[in-house]
Amino acid sequence: MPGIGCGNLGGSLPAIASLNASYSTSLSIPSPSYLFLPPVQRKAISDVRRTFCLFVTFDLLFISLLWIIELNISSSIKESLENEVIHYDYRSSFFDIFLLAVFRFLCLQIGYAAFRLRHWWVIAITTLVTSVFLVVKVIISNLLFQNACGYVLPITSFVVAWLETWFLDFKVLTQEAEDERAYLAAVNAVCERAPMIYPRAVSDGQFYSPPESVAGSEEDLDEEGLGRKAVTAQEKEYVRQGREAMSVVEQILAQEDNWKFEKSNDMGDSVYTLEIPFHGKTFILKAFMQCSAELVYQEVILQPEKMVQWNRTVSSCQILQRIDDNTLVSHDVSSGAAGGVVSARDFVNVRRVERKRDCYLSAGMATDHDAKPPSGRFVRGENGPGGFIVLKSSSNPSVCTFIWILNTDLKGRLPRYLIHQSLAATMFEFMTFLRQRIADLRPSLRPHHHHIQRDV
């Protein structure tokens, strides 16, 4: 908005009902559904590992079936068994390929079903032995001149062995590692019962200050609220969901030391991940902006329905209902990602906006609304707790820190690694559009270099 200074922007912000009480309440009473639910009891063997063991069993049965078919081609099974087993010849017998399948079956079932190993060394040995043995056998034997099984058995055995390796390395071990991190996070949350929002000392330049007083109940907040209030049971449920999302966002911010770095771009923006109990993997974008916090608040948080004018990662945003001065329900449609591999998704979210000392927060999560039921036009995605945070600089009002917390389930049958890659790329793309928007509004803030030094 050319010509509007920071002071005018600050004065134009909407009324935030009972800021001090709301701030104290969110710090003093963390969401019970987030903190106190016991972690789900883990299974003795995970579903993905059980599927792997089933595939290993299929490997043995399929190779056995092919060998039995081969025994019946030229003569009776009895005569063929006598020739291939009793009078075994490495150059002409298929019996060793069957034994190779038994070797894989025993090693993998003992290692990954009985002992439940979480390392790839067992399958590395079985695959290496299988590959070397089959290559040597095909080179020096005369199996290819006997019948079709001379081709089918070695090729099938080779391919299945490598499929087992791929499945274990990219599915079983990866999935179980993610599940283990989520479970440990849930256990820690339950063991700590009600962890402090601020487990360490907070300096003036950091996000929050300790609460100044003890807050009252949520009912007291509603009575003290200004302007529009939640009236119906459904509206109060939306308010509860918004407060729950805000509580989870604050917990994520308080655990910055536990954020796992994933990648960064040339502008200095960084994407992190964090396993959240009961919600799974959460992506966190952190960026430094060469503009006031009020300007980012105005463009990203205050006017979500106008974001489609400059943010090409979103194709539609519609406000379905304004519940109170802090809470609204929106319907959002995302653009396709990953070169069109990930199609457009639509989301119905409840959002809560708050202003607390030196920061602006917008937290939200998935909800339902009668005005936008799921339709066949889009796949309905589901967002976990997340949102936008804009942090003012304590020393320089012309810069700020922007944080985007994203926890989403895109639904559909998409590979997990593809979803994770597309989310990180989408977050970087969003920052490109946001910086361009700020540059268009405030030409004097157009960046002259790529790396922004932290000023907070």
GROMACS .gro file of C-alpha atoms in nm:
model
  456
    1MET     CA    1   0.000   0.000   0.000
    2PRO     CA    2   0.204   0.296  -0.117
    3GLY     CA    3   0.183   0.599   0.103
    4ILE     CA    4   0.071   0.418   0.419
    5GLY     CA    5   0.335   0.424   0.686
    6CYS     CA    6   0.393   0.173   0.962
    7GLY     CA    7   0.209   0.389   1.211
    8ASN     CA    8  -0.104   0.397   0.996
    9LEU     CA    9  -0.088   0.026   0.939
   10GLY     CA   10  -0.057  -0.037   1.308
   11GLY     CA   11  -0.356   0.182   1.373
   12SER     CA   12  -0.565   0.005   1.108
   13LEU     CA   13  -0.528  -0.340   1.264
   14PRO     CA   14  -0.858  -0.501   1.369
   15ALA     CA   15  -0.954  -0.512   1.732
   16ILE     CA   16  -0.822  -0.824   1.905
   17ALA     CA   17  -1.053  -0.910   2.190
   18SER     CA   18  -0.900  -0.933   2.537
   19LEU     CA   19  -0.539  -0.963   2.425
   20ASN     CA   20  -0.386  -0.984   2.770
   21ALA     CA   21  -0.634  -1.243   2.895
   22SER     CA   22  -0.610  -1.446   2.576
   23TYR     CA   23  -0.230  -1.433   2.587
   24SER     CA   24  -0.215  -1.548   2.948
   25THR     CA   25  -0.472  -1.820   2.896
   26SER     CA   26  -0.288  -1.971   2.597
   27LEU     CA   27   0.030  -1.983   2.805
   28SER     CA   28  -0.124  -2.113   3.125
   29ILE     CA   29  -0.362  -2.373   2.988
   30PRO     CA   30  -0.213  -2.570   2.696
   31SER     CA   31  -0.459  -2.767   2.487
   32PRO     CA   32  -0.544  -3.092   2.669
   33SER     CA   33  -0.594  -3.280   2.344
   34TYR     CA   34  -0.240  -3.190   2.244
   35LEU     CA   35  -0.057  -3.251   2.570
   36PHE     CA   36  -0.237  -3.510   2.777
   37LEU     CA   37  -0.365  -3.779   2.542
   38PRO     CA   38  -0.163  -4.097   2.596
   39PRO     CA   39   0.037  -4.219   2.297
   40VAL     CA   40  -0.116  -4.500   2.098
   41GLN     CA   41   0.020  -4.841   2.194
   42ARG     CA   42   0.275  -4.951   1.936
   43LYS     CA   43   0.227  -5.277   1.751
   44ALA     CA   44   0.478  -5.558   1.797
   45ILE     CA   45   0.555  -5.535   1.425
   46SER     CA   46   0.461  -5.244   1.203
   47ASP     CA   47   0.220  -5.278   0.914
   48VAL     CA   48   0.483  -5.187   0.656
   49ARG     CA   49   0.726  -5.446   0.799
   50ARG     CA   50   0.452  -5.709   0.794
   51THR     CA   51   0.394  -5.631   0.427
   52PHE     CA   52   0.766  -5.672   0.359
   53CYS     CA   53   0.772  -6.013   0.531
   54LEU     CA   54   0.470  -6.115   0.325
   55PHE     CA   55   0.653  -6.015   0.008
   56VAL     CA   56   0.957  -6.221   0.113
   57THR     CA   57   0.726  -6.521   0.158
   58PHE     CA   58   0.580  -6.455  -0.188
   59ASP     CA   59   0.936  -6.457  -0.326
   60LEU     CA   60   0.996  -6.812  -0.198
   61LEU     CA   61   0.657  -6.944  -0.309
   62PHE     CA   62   0.681  -6.789  -0.656
   63ILE     CA   63   1.031  -6.924  -0.723
   64SER     CA   64   0.919  -7.265  -0.592
   65LEU     CA   65   0.620  -7.262  -0.829
   66LEU     CA   66   0.838  -7.174  -1.127
   67TRP     CA   67   1.083  -7.453  -1.038
   68ILE     CA   68   0.802  -7.709  -1.010
   69ILE     CA   69   0.675  -7.601  -1.352
   70GLU     CA   70   1.028  -7.644  -1.491
   71LEU     CA   71   1.049  -7.996  -1.342
   72ASN     CA   72   0.736  -8.097  -1.533
   73ILE     CA   73   0.839  -7.967  -1.872
   74SER     CA   74   1.076  -8.236  -2.000
   75SER     CA   75   0.984  -8.541  -1.786
   76SER     CA   76   0.809  -8.648  -1.466
   77ILE     CA   77   0.879  -8.461  -1.143
   78LYS     CA   78   1.045  -8.770  -0.993
   79GLU     CA   79   1.294  -8.807  -1.279
   80SER     CA   80   1.361  -8.434  -1.294
   81LEU     CA   81   1.424  -8.420  -0.917
   82GLU     CA   82   1.668  -8.707  -0.945
   83ASN     CA   83   1.856  -8.532  -1.226
   84GLU     CA   84   1.863  -8.185  -1.070
   85VAL     CA   85   1.904  -8.273  -0.701
   86ILE     CA   86   2.074  -8.612  -0.666
   87HIS     CA   87   2.285  -8.568  -0.981
   88TYR     CA   88   2.322  -8.195  -0.934
   89ASP     CA   89   2.514  -8.007  -1.204
   90TYR     CA   90   2.577  -7.636  -1.164
   91ARG     CA   91   2.562  -7.581  -1.542
   92SER     CA   92   2.220  -7.741  -1.601
   93SER     CA   93   2.027  -7.757  -1.273
   94PHE     CA   94   1.773  -7.505  -1.140
   95PHE     CA   95   1.788  -7.652  -0.791
   96ASP     CA   96   2.042  -7.394  -0.674
   97ILE     CA   97   1.811  -7.107  -0.774
   98PHE     CA   98   1.543  -7.260  -0.550
   99LEU     CA   99   1.799  -7.287  -0.266
  100LEU     CA  100   1.890  -6.924  -0.325
  101ALA     CA  101   1.525  -6.830  -0.266
  102VAL     CA  102   1.524  -7.038   0.056
  103PHE     CA  103   1.844  -6.861   0.164
  104ARG     CA  104   1.684  -6.519   0.112
  105PHE     CA  105   1.366  -6.625   0.289
  106LEU     CA  106   1.543  -6.757   0.600
  107CYS     CA  107   1.786  -6.465   0.633
  108LEU     CA  108   1.526  -6.196   0.583
  109GLN     CA  109   1.256  -6.352   0.800
  110ILE     CA  110   1.499  -6.422   1.083
  111GLY     CA  111   1.655  -6.077   1.058
  112TYR     CA  112   1.350  -5.859   1.002
  113ALA     CA  113   1.063  -6.063   1.146
  114ALA     CA  114   1.221  -6.257   1.436
  115PHE     CA  115   1.486  -6.006   1.546
  116ARG     CA  116   1.318  -5.698   1.391
  117LEU     CA  117   1.645  -5.545   1.281
  118ARG     CA  118   1.642  -5.180   1.173
  119HIS     CA  119   1.946  -5.190   0.949
  120TRP     CA  120   1.997  -5.281   0.586
  121TRP     CA  121   2.304  -5.507   0.626
  122VAL     CA  122   2.110  -5.837   0.616
  123ILE     CA  123   1.930  -5.761   0.292
  124ALA     CA  124   2.251  -5.616   0.149
  125ILE     CA  125   2.417  -5.956   0.199
  126THR     CA  126   2.126  -6.154   0.051
  127THR     CA  127   2.098  -5.927  -0.252
  128LEU     CA  128   2.473  -5.928  -0.314
  129VAL     CA  129   2.493  -6.309  -0.292
  130THR     CA  130   2.189  -6.347  -0.519
  131SER     CA  131   2.318  -6.104  -0.779
  132VAL     CA  132   2.672  -6.247  -0.798
  133PHE     CA  133   2.549  -6.607  -0.803
  134LEU     CA  134   2.293  -6.547  -1.080
  135VAL     CA  135   2.529  -6.346  -1.300
  136VAL     CA  136   2.798  -6.614  -1.277
  137LYS     CA  137   2.547  -6.894  -1.337
  138VAL     CA  138   2.400  -6.729  -1.646
  139ILE     CA  139   2.750  -6.672  -1.790
  140ILE     CA  140   2.894  -7.021  -1.748
  141SER     CA  141   2.582  -7.243  -1.761
  142ASN     CA  142   2.377  -7.370  -2.053
  143LEU     CA  143   2.037  -7.296  -1.898
  144LEU     CA  144   1.939  -7.062  -2.178
  145PHE     CA  145   1.944  -7.351  -2.425
  146GLN     CA  146   1.710  -7.579  -2.228
  147ASN     CA  147   1.364  -7.417  -2.213
  148ALA     CA  148   1.183  -7.095  -2.127
  149CYS     CA  149   1.257  -7.144  -1.757
  150GLY     CA  150   1.622  -7.092  -1.837
  151TYR     CA  151   1.529  -6.728  -1.889
  152VAL     CA  152   1.240  -6.683  -1.645
  153LEU     CA  153   1.389  -6.828  -1.324
  154PRO     CA  154   1.719  -6.629  -1.315
  155ILE     CA  155   1.554  -6.303  -1.423
  156THR     CA  156   1.266  -6.338  -1.174
  157SER     CA  157   1.498  -6.424  -0.889
  158PHE     CA  158   1.722  -6.127  -0.969
  159VAL     CA  159   1.436  -5.876  -0.999
  160VAL     CA  160   1.254  -5.991  -0.685
  161ALA     CA  161   1.573  -5.970  -0.477
  162TRP     CA  162   1.625  -5.607  -0.578
  163LEU     CA  163   1.257  -5.524  -0.523
  164GLU     CA  164   1.294  -5.652  -0.166
  165THR     CA  165   1.596  -5.427  -0.118
  166TRP     CA  166   1.413  -5.122  -0.249
  167PHE     CA  167   1.104  -5.190  -0.037
  168LEU     CA  168   1.302  -5.231   0.284
  169ASP     CA  169   1.531  -4.932   0.235
  170PHE     CA  170   1.281  -4.678   0.099
  171LYS     CA  171   0.961  -4.791   0.270
  172VAL     CA  172   1.012  -5.003   0.582
  173LEU     CA  173   1.311  -4.835   0.745
  174THR     CA  174   1.206  -4.483   0.644
  175GLN     CA  175   0.848  -4.524   0.764
  176GLU     CA  176   0.948  -4.685   1.092
  177ALA     CA  177   1.205  -4.413   1.163
  178GLU     CA  178   0.936  -4.146   1.120
  179ASP     CA  179   0.691  -4.341   1.335
  180GLU     CA  180   0.955  -4.384   1.605
  181ARG     CA  181   1.027  -4.010   1.617
  182ALA     CA  182   0.656  -3.932   1.642
  183TYR     CA  183   0.606  -4.193   1.916
  184LEU     CA  184   0.899  -4.067   2.124
  185ALA     CA  185   0.772  -3.712   2.091
  186ALA     CA  186   0.430  -3.828   2.214
  187VAL     CA  187   0.584  -4.016   2.506
  188ASN     CA  188   0.789  -3.713   2.605
  189ALA     CA  189   0.483  -3.491   2.588
  190VAL     CA  190   0.283  -3.727   2.810
  191CYS     CA  191   0.569  -3.781   3.057
  192GLU     CA  192   0.614  -3.409   3.097
  193ARG     CA  193   0.235  -3.374   3.134
  194ALA     CA  194   0.213  -2.995   3.099
  195PRO     CA  195   0.546  -2.870   2.968
  196MET     CA  196   0.624  -2.505   3.000
  197ILE     CA  197   0.563  -2.305   2.687
  198TYR     CA  198   0.896  -2.134   2.755
  199PRO     CA  199   1.139  -2.398   2.883
  200ARG     CA  200   1.434  -2.158   2.876
  201ALA     CA  201   1.499  -1.797   2.953
  202VAL     CA  202   1.360  -1.553   2.699
  203SER     CA  203   1.548  -1.240   2.610
  204ASP     CA  204   1.393  -0.916   2.491
  205GLY     CA  205   1.484  -0.997   2.132
  206GLN     CA  206   1.305  -1.331   2.129
  207PHE     CA  207   0.944  -1.417   2.054
  208TYR     CA  208   0.752  -1.383   2.378
  209SER     CA  209   0.767  -1.245   2.729
  210PRO     CA  210   0.636  -1.434   3.034
  211PRO     CA  211   0.270  -1.378   3.116
  212GLU     CA  212   0.206  -1.090   3.350
  213SER     CA  213  -0.098  -1.235   3.522
  214VAL     CA  214  -0.306  -1.549   3.557
  215ALA     CA  215  -0.596  -1.558   3.314
  216GLY     CA  216  -0.953  -1.653   3.378
  217SER     CA  217  -1.163  -1.911   3.198
  218GLU     CA  218  -1.255  -1.914   2.833
  219GLU     CA  219  -1.605  -1.802   2.933
  220ASP     CA  220  -1.452  -1.489   3.087
  221LEU     CA  221  -1.279  -1.421   2.756
  222ASP     CA  222  -1.604  -1.435   2.567
  223GLU     CA  223  -1.768  -1.192   2.809
  224GLU     CA  224  -1.481  -0.946   2.778
  225GLY     CA  225  -1.458  -0.973   2.399
  226LEU     CA  226  -1.520  -0.672   2.182
  227GLY     CA  227  -1.750  -0.663   1.882
  228ARG     CA  228  -1.865  -0.990   1.727
  229LYS     CA  229  -1.893  -1.294   1.961
  230ALA     CA  230  -1.950  -1.666   1.910
  231VAL     CA  231  -2.314  -1.744   1.993
  232THR     CA  232  -2.414  -2.089   1.871
  233ALA     CA  233  -2.262  -2.419   1.981
  234GLN     CA  234  -2.101  -2.460   1.637
  235GLU     CA  235  -1.945  -2.114   1.654
  236LYS     CA  236  -1.804  -2.188   1.998
  237GLU     CA  237  -1.660  -2.511   1.860
  238TYR     CA  238  -1.485  -2.312   1.587
  239VAL     CA  239  -1.339  -2.083   1.855
  240ARG     CA  240  -1.220  -2.386   2.053
  241GLN     CA  241  -1.053  -2.532   1.744
  242GLY     CA  242  -0.882  -2.200   1.674
  243ARG     CA  243  -0.747  -2.181   2.028
  244GLU     CA  244  -0.627  -2.540   2.007
  245ALA     CA  245  -0.439  -2.463   1.683
  246MET     CA  246  -0.288  -2.154   1.845
  247SER     CA  247  -0.171  -2.360   2.144
  248VAL     CA  248   0.001  -2.614   1.918
  249VAL     CA  249   0.168  -2.337   1.715
  250GLU     CA  250   0.305  -2.186   2.036
  251GLN     CA  251   0.441  -2.525   2.139
  252ILE     CA  252   0.618  -2.558   1.804
  253LEU     CA  253   0.773  -2.214   1.839
  254ALA     CA  254   0.896  -2.301   2.187
  255GLN     CA  255   1.078  -2.609   2.051
  256GLU     CA  256   1.297  -2.427   1.798
  257ASP     CA  257   1.605  -2.609   1.931
  258ASN     CA  258   1.444  -2.935   1.815
  259TRP     CA  259   1.370  -2.822   1.461
  260LYS     CA  260   1.550  -3.040   1.207
  261PHE     CA  261   1.708  -2.849   0.919
  262GLU     CA  262   1.602  -2.977   0.577
  263LYS     CA  263   1.710  -2.727   0.311
  264SER     CA  264   1.761  -2.359   0.232
  265ASN     CA  265   1.755  -2.139  -0.078
  266ASP     CA  266   1.968  -1.858  -0.218
  267MET     CA  267   1.768  -1.596  -0.031
  268GLY     CA  268   1.864  -1.743   0.305
  269ASP     CA  269   1.519  -1.891   0.373
  270SER     CA  270   1.532  -2.223   0.557
  271VAL     CA  271   1.287  -2.513   0.587
  272TYR     CA  272   1.286  -2.725   0.901
  273THR     CA  273   1.077  -3.022   1.016
  274LEU     CA  274   0.947  -3.130   1.354
  275GLU     CA  275   0.754  -3.439   1.459
  276ILE     CA  276   0.442  -3.330   1.647
  277PRO     CA  277   0.256  -3.577   1.874
  278PHE     CA  278  -0.069  -3.694   1.715
  279HIS     CA  279  -0.013  -3.474   1.409
  280GLY     CA  280   0.304  -3.612   1.249
  281LYS     CA  281   0.566  -3.434   1.040
  282THR     CA  282   0.538  -3.056   1.037
  283PHE     CA  283   0.725  -2.825   0.798
  284ILE     CA  284   0.852  -2.489   0.923
  285LEU     CA  285   0.974  -2.209   0.697
  286LYS     CA  286   1.181  -1.932   0.855
  287ALA     CA  287   1.273  -1.621   0.659
  288PHE     CA  288   1.397  -1.269   0.722
  289MET     CA  289   1.213  -0.986   0.550
  290GLN     CA  290   1.336  -0.636   0.465
  291CYS     CA  291   1.009  -0.469   0.557
  292SER     CA  292   0.805  -0.392   0.864
  293ALA     CA  293   0.614  -0.666   1.045
  294GLU     CA  294   0.293  -0.465   0.996
  295LEU     CA  295   0.326  -0.481   0.619
  296VAL     CA  296   0.366  -0.861   0.616
  297TYR     CA  297   0.078  -0.889   0.863
  298GLN     CA  298  -0.139  -0.678   0.634
  299GLU     CA  299  -0.069  -0.892   0.326
  300VAL     CA  300  -0.052  -1.245   0.469
  301ILE     CA  301  -0.268  -1.254   0.781
  302LEU     CA  302  -0.517  -0.966   0.773
  303GLN     CA  303  -0.641  -1.016   0.415
  304PRO     CA  304  -0.625  -1.390   0.333
  305GLU     CA  305  -0.892  -1.360   0.062
  306LYS     CA  306  -0.673  -1.109  -0.128
  307MET     CA  307  -0.366  -1.330  -0.122
  308VAL     CA  308  -0.468  -1.494  -0.451
  309GLN     CA  309  -0.388  -1.164  -0.627
  310TRP     CA  310  -0.016  -1.220  -0.579
  311ASN     CA  311   0.034  -1.574  -0.442
  312ARG     CA  312   0.021  -1.822  -0.729
  313THR     CA  313   0.044  -2.124  -0.496
  314VAL     CA  314  -0.321  -2.053  -0.404
  315SER     CA  315  -0.591  -2.027  -0.670
  316SER     CA  316  -0.885  -1.937  -0.445
  317CYS     CA  317  -0.957  -1.819  -0.091
  318GLN     CA  318  -1.309  -1.754   0.031
  319ILE     CA  319  -1.416  -1.643   0.380
  320LEU     CA  320  -1.711  -1.869   0.465
  321GLN     CA  321  -1.792  -1.722   0.805
  322ARG     CA  322  -1.651  -1.471   1.052
  323ILE     CA  323  -1.708  -1.613   1.399
  324ASP     CA  324  -1.569  -1.333   1.619
  325ASP     CA  325  -1.301  -1.066   1.607
  326ASN     CA  326  -1.031  -1.335   1.625
  327THR     CA  327  -1.180  -1.632   1.441
  328LEU     CA  328  -1.299  -1.710   1.090
  329VAL     CA  329  -1.361  -2.011   0.864
  330SER     CA  330  -1.219  -2.012   0.512
  331HIS     CA  331  -1.220  -2.231   0.204
  332ASP     CA  332  -0.886  -2.245   0.021
  333VAL     CA  333  -0.790  -2.407  -0.308
  334SER     CA  334  -0.421  -2.476  -0.372
  335SER     CA  335  -0.261  -2.475  -0.713
  336GLY     CA  336  -0.100  -2.790  -0.850
  337ALA     CA  337   0.256  -2.870  -0.746
  338ALA     CA  338   0.555  -3.081  -0.854
  339GLY     CA  339   0.503  -3.002  -1.220
  340GLY     CA  340   0.139  -3.107  -1.211
  341VAL     CA  341   0.204  -3.443  -1.043
  342VAL     CA  342   0.027  -3.315  -0.730
  343SER     CA  343  -0.312  -3.186  -0.844
  344ALA     CA  344  -0.505  -2.899  -0.686
  345ARG     CA  345  -0.648  -2.960  -0.339
  346ASP     CA  346  -0.915  -2.775  -0.145
  347PHE     CA  347  -0.921  -2.716   0.231
  348VAL     CA  348  -1.171  -2.586   0.484
  349ASN     CA  349  -0.984  -2.425   0.774
  350VAL     CA  350  -1.066  -2.242   1.093
  351ARG     CA  351  -0.825  -1.955   1.158
  352ARG     CA  352  -0.750  -1.760   1.474
  353VAL     CA  353  -0.560  -1.431   1.462
  354GLU     CA  354  -0.390  -1.278   1.765
  355ARG     CA  355  -0.146  -0.997   1.834
  356LYS     CA  356   0.094  -1.052   2.122
  357ARG     CA  357   0.355  -0.798   2.219
  358ASP     CA  358   0.614  -0.807   1.937
  359CYS     CA  359   0.446  -1.053   1.703
  360TYR     CA  360   0.137  -1.129   1.499
  361LEU     CA  361   0.003  -1.485   1.483
  362SER     CA  362  -0.247  -1.661   1.261
  363ALA     CA  363  -0.308  -2.024   1.357
  364GLY     CA  364  -0.550  -2.269   1.198
  365MET     CA  365  -0.648  -2.626   1.132
  366ALA     CA  366  -0.894  -2.830   0.930
  367THR     CA  367  -1.264  -2.813   1.010
  368ASP     CA  368  -1.603  -2.872   0.847
  369HIS     CA  369  -1.855  -2.618   0.724
  370ASP     CA  370  -2.196  -2.669   0.571
  371ALA     CA  371  -2.126  -2.412   0.301
  372LYS     CA  372  -1.840  -2.617   0.154
  373PRO     CA  373  -1.890  -2.994   0.178
  374PRO     CA  374  -1.641  -3.215  -0.011
  375SER     CA  375  -1.708  -3.230  -0.384
  376GLY     CA  376  -1.578  -3.432  -0.675
  377ARG     CA  377  -1.405  -3.131  -0.828
  378PHE     CA  378  -1.111  -3.138  -0.585
  379VAL     CA  379  -0.946  -3.384  -0.352
  380ARG     CA  380  -1.024  -3.253  -0.002
  381GLY     CA  381  -0.699  -3.211   0.190
  382GLU     CA  382  -0.674  -3.181   0.566
  383ASN     CA  383  -0.451  -2.937   0.750
  384GLY     CA  384  -0.314  -3.006   1.095
  385PRO     CA  385  -0.230  -2.720   1.333
  386GLY     CA  386  -0.017  -2.455   1.165
  387GLY     CA  387  -0.011  -2.094   1.059
  388PHE     CA  388   0.185  -1.774   1.003
  389ILE     CA  389   0.392  -1.580   1.255
  390VAL     CA  390   0.542  -1.235   1.197
  391LEU     CA  391   0.802  -1.127   1.452
  392LYS     CA  392   0.902  -0.763   1.492
  393SER     CA  393   1.267  -0.669   1.530
  394SER     CA  394   1.351  -0.519   1.867
  395SER     CA  395   1.620  -0.295   1.716
  396ASN     CA  396   1.510  -0.222   1.359
  397PRO     CA  397   1.142  -0.165   1.272
  398SER     CA  398   1.213  -0.194   0.898
  399VAL     CA  399   1.290  -0.569   0.915
  400CYS     CA  400   1.105  -0.867   1.057
  401THR     CA  401   1.112  -1.246   1.082
  402PHE     CA  402   0.846  -1.450   0.903
  403ILE     CA  403   0.763  -1.809   1.004
  404TRP     CA  404   0.522  -2.044   0.827
  405ILE     CA  405   0.422  -2.366   1.004
  406LEU     CA  406   0.264  -2.622   0.770
  407ASN     CA  407   0.115  -2.957   0.866
  408THR     CA  408  -0.098  -3.102   0.590
  409ASP     CA  409  -0.234  -3.428   0.458
  410LEU     CA  410  -0.292  -3.398   0.084
  411LYS     CA  411  -0.488  -3.726   0.076
  412GLY     CA  412  -0.490  -3.925  -0.246
  413ARG     CA  413  -0.234  -4.192  -0.321
  414LEU     CA  414   0.085  -3.992  -0.343
  415PRO     CA  415   0.434  -4.114  -0.243
  416ARG     CA  416   0.539  -3.959   0.085
  417TYR     CA  417   0.876  -3.840  -0.046
  418LEU     CA  418   0.702  -3.660  -0.335
  419ILE     CA  419   0.468  -3.483  -0.093
  420HIS     CA  420   0.758  -3.372   0.126
  421GLN     CA  421   0.955  -3.240  -0.170
  422SER     CA  422   0.655  -3.053  -0.309
  423LEU     CA  423   0.575  -2.892   0.028
  424ALA     CA  424   0.927  -2.754   0.073
  425ALA     CA  425   0.932  -2.628  -0.287
  426THR     CA  426   0.589  -2.466  -0.239
  427MET     CA  427   0.709  -2.284   0.072
  428PHE     CA  428   1.010  -2.140  -0.111
  429GLU     CA  429   0.786  -2.044  -0.403
  430PHE     CA  430   0.550  -1.865  -0.165
  431MET     CA  431   0.840  -1.659  -0.027
  432THR     CA  432   0.934  -1.556  -0.381
  433PHE     CA  433   0.580  -1.428  -0.441
  434LEU     CA  434   0.566  -1.256  -0.102
  435ARG     CA  435   0.893  -1.071  -0.158
  436GLN     CA  436   0.773  -0.964  -0.501
  437ARG     CA  437   0.450  -0.836  -0.347
  438ILE     CA  438   0.640  -0.639  -0.083
  439ALA     CA  439   0.870  -0.500  -0.351
  440ASP     CA  440   0.568  -0.388  -0.556
  441LEU     CA  441   0.410  -0.218  -0.256
  442ARG     CA  442   0.730  -0.065  -0.124
  443PRO     CA  443   0.974  -0.012  -0.413
  444SER     CA  444   1.235   0.124  -0.177
  445LEU     CA  445   1.251  -0.217  -0.008
  446ARG     CA  446   1.339  -0.408  -0.325
  447PRO     CA  447   1.635  -0.629  -0.223
  448HIS     CA  448   1.973  -0.548  -0.376
  449HIS     CA  449   2.143  -0.867  -0.263
  450HIS     CA  450   2.048  -1.225  -0.199
  451HIS     CA  451   2.150  -1.295   0.158
  452ILE     CA  452   1.973  -1.105   0.436
  453GLN     CA  453   2.157  -1.072   0.764
  454ARG     CA  454   1.953  -1.140   1.074
  455ASP     CA  455   1.877  -0.819   1.260
  456VAL     CA  456   1.681  -0.955   1.552
   0.00000   0.00000   0.00000
